[in-house]
PDB file of C-alpha atoms in Angstrom:
ATOM      1  CA  MET A 902      96.370 123.222 101.838  1.00 90.00           C
ATOM      2  CA  LYS A 903      97.739 119.721 101.655  1.00 93.00           C
ATOM      3  CA  ARG A 904     100.552 118.462 103.881  1.00 96.00           C
ATOM      4  CA  PHE A 905     103.444 116.150 102.980  1.00 96.00           C
ATOM      5  CA  HIS A 906     103.549 112.959 105.088  1.00 97.00           C
ATOM      6  CA  VAL A 907     106.531 110.762 105.952  1.00 97.00           C
ATOM      7  CA  ASN A 908     106.490 107.691 108.205  1.00 96.00           C
ATOM      8  CA  VAL A 909     109.821 106.168 109.273  1.00 96.00           C
ATOM      9  CA  ARG A 910     110.204 102.782 110.995  1.00 94.00           C
ATOM     10  CA  VAL A 911     112.583 103.044 113.977  1.00 95.00           C
ATOM     11  CA  LYS A 912     114.426 100.558 116.193  1.00 95.00           C
ATOM     12  CA  ASN A 913     114.131 102.571 119.429  1.00 95.00           C
ATOM     13  CA  LEU A 914     111.202 104.960 119.712  1.00 96.00           C
ATOM     14  CA  GLY A 915     112.510 106.866 122.753  1.00 95.00           C
ATOM     15  CA  GLU A 916     115.884 107.543 121.174  1.00 96.00           C
ATOM     16  CA  SER A 917     114.327 108.524 117.834  1.00 95.00           C
ATOM     17  CA  ALA A 918     111.638 110.682 119.462  1.00 95.00           C
ATOM     18  CA  ALA A 919     114.345 112.581 121.368  1.00 95.00           C
ATOM     19  CA  PHE A 920     116.352 113.033 118.138  1.00 92.00           C
ATOM     20  CA  TYR A 921     113.403 114.391 116.116  1.00 95.00           C
ATOM     21  CA  THR A 922     112.187 116.538 119.024  1.00 95.00           C
ATOM     22  CA  ALA A 923     115.599 118.225 119.029  1.00 93.00           C
ATOM     23  CA  LEU A 924     115.770 118.403 115.218  1.00 89.00           C
ATOM     24  CA  PHE A 925     112.309 119.997 114.905  1.00 94.00           C
ATOM     25  CA  ASN A 926     112.695 121.979 118.180  1.00 93.00           C
ATOM     26  CA  THR A 927     109.227 120.883 119.289  1.00 96.00           C
ATOM     27  CA  ALA A 928     107.636 117.986 121.140  1.00 97.00           C
ATOM     28  CA  PRO A 929     105.529 115.440 119.240  1.00 98.00           C
ATOM     29  CA  THR A 930     101.846 116.170 118.702  1.00 97.00           C
ATOM     30  CA  VAL A 931     101.131 112.478 119.425  1.00 97.00           C
ATOM     31  CA  LEU A 932     103.374 110.259 121.562  1.00 98.00           C
ATOM     32  CA  LYS A 933     102.532 106.617 122.290  1.00 97.00           C
ATOM     33  CA  GLU A 934     104.716 103.672 123.288  1.00 95.00           C
ATOM     34  CA  ASP A 935     105.010 102.597 119.644  1.00 96.00           C
ATOM     35  CA  TYR A 936     104.364 105.780 117.651  1.00 97.00           C
ATOM     36  CA  ALA A 937     105.108 109.511 117.572  1.00 97.00           C
ATOM     37  CA  LYS A 938     103.942 112.233 115.197  1.00 98.00           C
ATOM     38  CA  TRP A 939     104.931 115.859 114.625  1.00 97.00           C
ATOM     39  CA  MET A 940     102.459 118.097 112.756  1.00 97.00           C
ATOM     40  CA  LEU A 941     104.853 120.821 111.638  1.00 96.00           C
ATOM     41  CA  GLU A 942     103.964 124.078 109.922  1.00 95.00           C
ATOM     42  CA  ASP A 943     107.510 124.970 108.864  1.00 88.00           C
ATOM     43  CA  PRO A 944     108.183 122.865 106.908  1.00 90.00           C
ATOM     44  CA  ARG A 945     104.521 121.850 106.417  1.00 94.00           C
ATOM     45  CA  ILE A 946     104.798 118.119 107.076  1.00 96.00           C
ATOM     46  CA  ASN A 947     103.152 115.294 109.013  1.00 97.00           C
ATOM     47  CA  PHE A 948     106.261 113.415 110.154  1.00 97.00           C
ATOM     48  CA  ALA A 949     105.693 110.146 112.032  1.00 96.00           C
ATOM     49  CA  ILE A 950     107.841 107.377 113.441  1.00 96.00           C
ATOM     50  CA  SER A 951     106.622 103.858 114.221  1.00 95.00           C
ATOM     51  CA  LEU A 952     108.349 101.224 116.327  1.00 94.00           C
ATOM     52  CA  HIS A 953     109.546  98.406 114.022  1.00 93.00           C
ATOM     53  CA  PRO A 954     112.900  97.246 115.423  1.00 92.00           C
ATOM     54  CA  GLU A 955     113.095  94.354 112.956  1.00 93.00           C
ATOM     55  CA  ASN A 956     112.682  96.494 109.844  1.00 91.00           C
ATOM     56  CA  ALA A 957     113.800 100.117 110.286  1.00 94.00           C
ATOM     57  CA  GLY A 958     113.691 102.640 107.430  1.00 93.00           C
ATOM     58  CA  ILE A 959     111.146 104.530 105.344  1.00 92.00           C
ATOM     59  CA  GLU A 960     107.670 103.098 105.980  1.00 90.00           C
ATOM     60  CA  HIS A 961     105.812 105.178 103.381  1.00 94.00           C
ATOM     61  CA  LEU A 962     105.262 108.675 102.018  1.00 95.00           C
ATOM     62  CA  GLY A 963     101.958 110.418 101.602  1.00 94.00           C
ATOM     63  CA  ILE A 964      99.802 113.445 101.010  1.00 95.00           C
ATOM     64  CA  GLN A 965      97.426 114.456 103.787  1.00 96.00           C
ATOM     65  CA  ALA A 966      94.341 116.370 102.662  1.00 96.00           C
ATOM     66  CA  GLU A 967      92.612 118.816 104.991  1.00 95.00           C
ATOM     67  CA  SER A 968      89.127 118.197 103.589  1.00 96.00           C
ATOM     68  CA  GLU A 969      87.126 115.603 101.690  1.00 96.00           C
ATOM     69  CA  GLU A 970      87.300 117.900  98.644  1.00 97.00           C
ATOM     70  CA  GLU A 971      91.098 117.970  98.757  1.00 96.00           C
ATOM     71  CA  LEU A 972      91.143 114.194  99.175  1.00 97.00           C
ATOM     72  CA  ALA A 973      89.067 113.869  95.990  1.00 96.00           C
ATOM     73  CA  GLU A 974      91.644 116.067  94.194  1.00 94.00           C
ATOM     74  CA  VAL A 975      94.547 113.931  95.437  1.00 94.00           C
ATOM     75  CA  TYR A 976      92.646 110.752  94.502  1.00 93.00           C
ATOM     76  CA  GLY A 977      92.300 112.137  90.964  1.00 93.00           C
ATOM     77  CA  ASN A 978      96.078 112.564  90.888  1.00 93.00           C
ATOM     78  CA  LEU A 979      96.503 108.923  91.968  1.00 92.00           C
ATOM     79  CA  LYS A 980      94.361 107.852  89.003  1.00 93.00           C
ATOM     80  CA  ARG A 981      96.500 109.916  86.611  1.00 92.00           C
ATOM     81  CA  ALA A 982      99.638 108.244  88.006  1.00 92.00           C
ATOM     82  CA  LYS A 983      98.310 104.997  86.449  1.00 87.00           C
ATOM     83  CA  GLY A 984      99.300 102.645  89.244  1.00 88.00           C
ATOM     84  CA  ALA A 985      97.176 100.082  91.036  1.00 93.00           C
ATOM     85  CA  ILE A 986      95.172 101.997  93.658  1.00 94.00           C
ATOM     86  CA  ARG A 987      94.336 100.191  96.889  1.00 95.00           C
ATOM     87  CA  GLU A 988      91.257 101.833  98.365  1.00 94.00           C
ATOM     88  CA  GLU A 989      91.245 101.397 102.125  1.00 94.00           C
ATOM     89  CA  GLY A 990      88.292 103.730 102.733  1.00 94.00           C
ATOM     90  CA  LYS A 991      87.377 104.740 106.271  1.00 96.00           C
ATOM     91  CA  CYS A 992      89.717 103.164 108.819  1.00 95.00           C
ATOM     92  CA  THR A 993      91.527 103.505 112.133  1.00 95.00           C
ATOM     93  CA  CYS A 994      95.296 103.775 111.780  1.00 93.00           C
ATOM     94  CA  CYS A 995      98.099 105.586 113.597  1.00 94.00           C
ATOM     95  CA  TYR A 996      95.785 106.545 116.476  1.00 95.00           C
ATOM     96  CA  ALA A 997      93.507 108.404 114.050  1.00 96.00           C
ATOM     97  CA  LYS A 998      90.254 107.971 112.130  1.00 96.00           C
ATOM     98  CA  SER A 999      90.885 108.527 108.439  1.00 96.00           C
ATOM     99  CA  GLU A1000      89.817 107.783 104.912  1.00 96.00           C
ATOM    100  CA  LYS A1001      92.653 106.658 102.678  1.00 95.00           C
ATOM    101  CA  SER A1002      93.900 105.052  99.509  1.00 95.00           C
ATOM    102  CA  TRP A1003      97.334 103.756  98.546  1.00 95.00           C
ATOM    103  CA  ILE A1004      99.461 103.544  95.417  1.00 93.00           C
ATOM    104  CA  THR A1005     103.003 102.227  94.871  1.00 94.00           C
ATOM    105  CA  ASP A1006     105.481 104.156  92.731  1.00 91.00           C
ATOM    106  CA  PRO A1007     107.654 102.465  90.060  1.00 85.00           C
ATOM    107  CA  GLN A1008     110.489 102.014  92.614  1.00 81.00           C
ATOM    108  CA  GLY A1009     108.231 100.221  95.092  1.00 89.00           C
ATOM    109  CA  VAL A1010     107.660 103.124  97.511  1.00 91.00           C
ATOM    110  CA  ASP A1011     104.149 103.150  98.973  1.00 93.00           C
ATOM    111  CA  TRP A1012     102.253 106.461  98.872  1.00 94.00           C
ATOM    112  CA  GLU A1013      99.237 107.126 101.053  1.00 94.00           C
ATOM    113  CA  ALA A1014      96.539 109.690 100.211  1.00 94.00           C
ATOM    114  CA  PHE A1015      94.380 110.411 103.255  1.00 96.00           C
ATOM    115  CA  TYR A1016      92.051 112.729 105.145  1.00 97.00           C
ATOM    116  CA  THR A1017      91.987 112.486 108.956  1.00 96.00           C
ATOM    117  CA  PHE A1018      88.720 113.355 110.672  1.00 97.00           C
ATOM    118  CA  GLY A1019      89.199 112.137 114.247  1.00 96.00           C
ATOM    119  CA  GLU A1020      91.435 110.619 116.903  1.00 95.00           C
ATOM    120  CA  ALA A1021      91.528 107.009 118.139  1.00 95.00           C
ATOM    121  CA  THR A1022      92.782 105.373 121.336  1.00 95.00           C
ATOM    122  CA  ILE A1023      94.278 102.384 119.485  1.00 94.00           C
ATOM    123  CA  TYR A1024      96.931 102.222 116.765  1.00 93.00           C
ATOM    124  CA  GLY A1025      94.576 100.560 114.329  1.00 92.00           C
ATOM    125  CA  GLU A1026      92.025  97.896 113.602  1.00 87.00           C
ATOM    126  CA  GLY A1027      91.480  95.440 110.783  1.00 75.00           C
ATOM    127  CA  ALA A1028      94.384  95.556 108.315  1.00 78.00           C
ATOM    128  CA  ASN A1029      96.018  98.277 110.448  1.00 76.00           C
ATOM    129  CA  ALA A1030      95.944  96.369 113.746  1.00 76.00           C
ATOM    130  CA  ARG A1031      99.178  95.408 115.408  1.00 66.00           C
ATOM    131  CA  VAL A1032     100.290  94.170 118.756  1.00 57.00           C
ATOM    132  CA  THR A1033     102.127  96.803 120.756  1.00 50.00           C
ATOM    133  CA  GLN A1034     105.403  95.956 122.403  1.00 44.00           C
ATOM    134  CA  PRO A1035     105.140  97.022 126.076  1.00 42.00           C
ATOM    135  CA  GLU A1036     108.812  96.265 126.696  1.00 41.00           C
ATOM    136  CA  ALA A1037     109.634  99.092 124.281  1.00 41.00           C
ATOM    137  CA  ALA A1038     107.937 101.794 126.348  1.00 43.00           C
ATOM    138  CA  VAL A1039     109.043 105.299 125.508  1.00 48.00           C
ATOM    139  CA  ALA A1040     110.097 108.081 127.827  1.00 50.00           C
ATOM    140  CA  GLN A1041     108.920 111.630 127.095  1.00 53.00           C
ATOM    141  CA  PRO A1042     111.621 113.309 125.002  1.00 56.00           C
ATOM    142  CA  ALA A1043     113.065 116.541 126.356  1.00 53.00           C
ATOM    143  CA  LEU A1044     113.126 119.733 124.313  1.00 52.00           C
TER     144      LEU A1044
END
């Protein structure tokens, strides 16, 4: 079963992590100084926030597959959408090992189709690399 994915850029990760922890009534599945993620079952969503104080708002939307077979199905849907597909392939991003492709909708919203098959100790590498901001360290949000 596929999972809806939303990534929101936030100005203050600690404040936003506390807000979403209260909203979802659960602690993040992943919490780093520049990133937090909730893997929720009800509603079934992969909701993530990333520290981007200079450019807050919706980062992208996506569909997370739970297998390579589901990813192939979602990729077929991308082709039918008739947009320019950007194949990223296997990569490290958002503290995870994944395989992914991207498409942009007619309004300019980026959509990610991906399958995650492992964890990573860094946010990303290659096109997904970014310098963390240690001055923006996050405190553990309370439930």
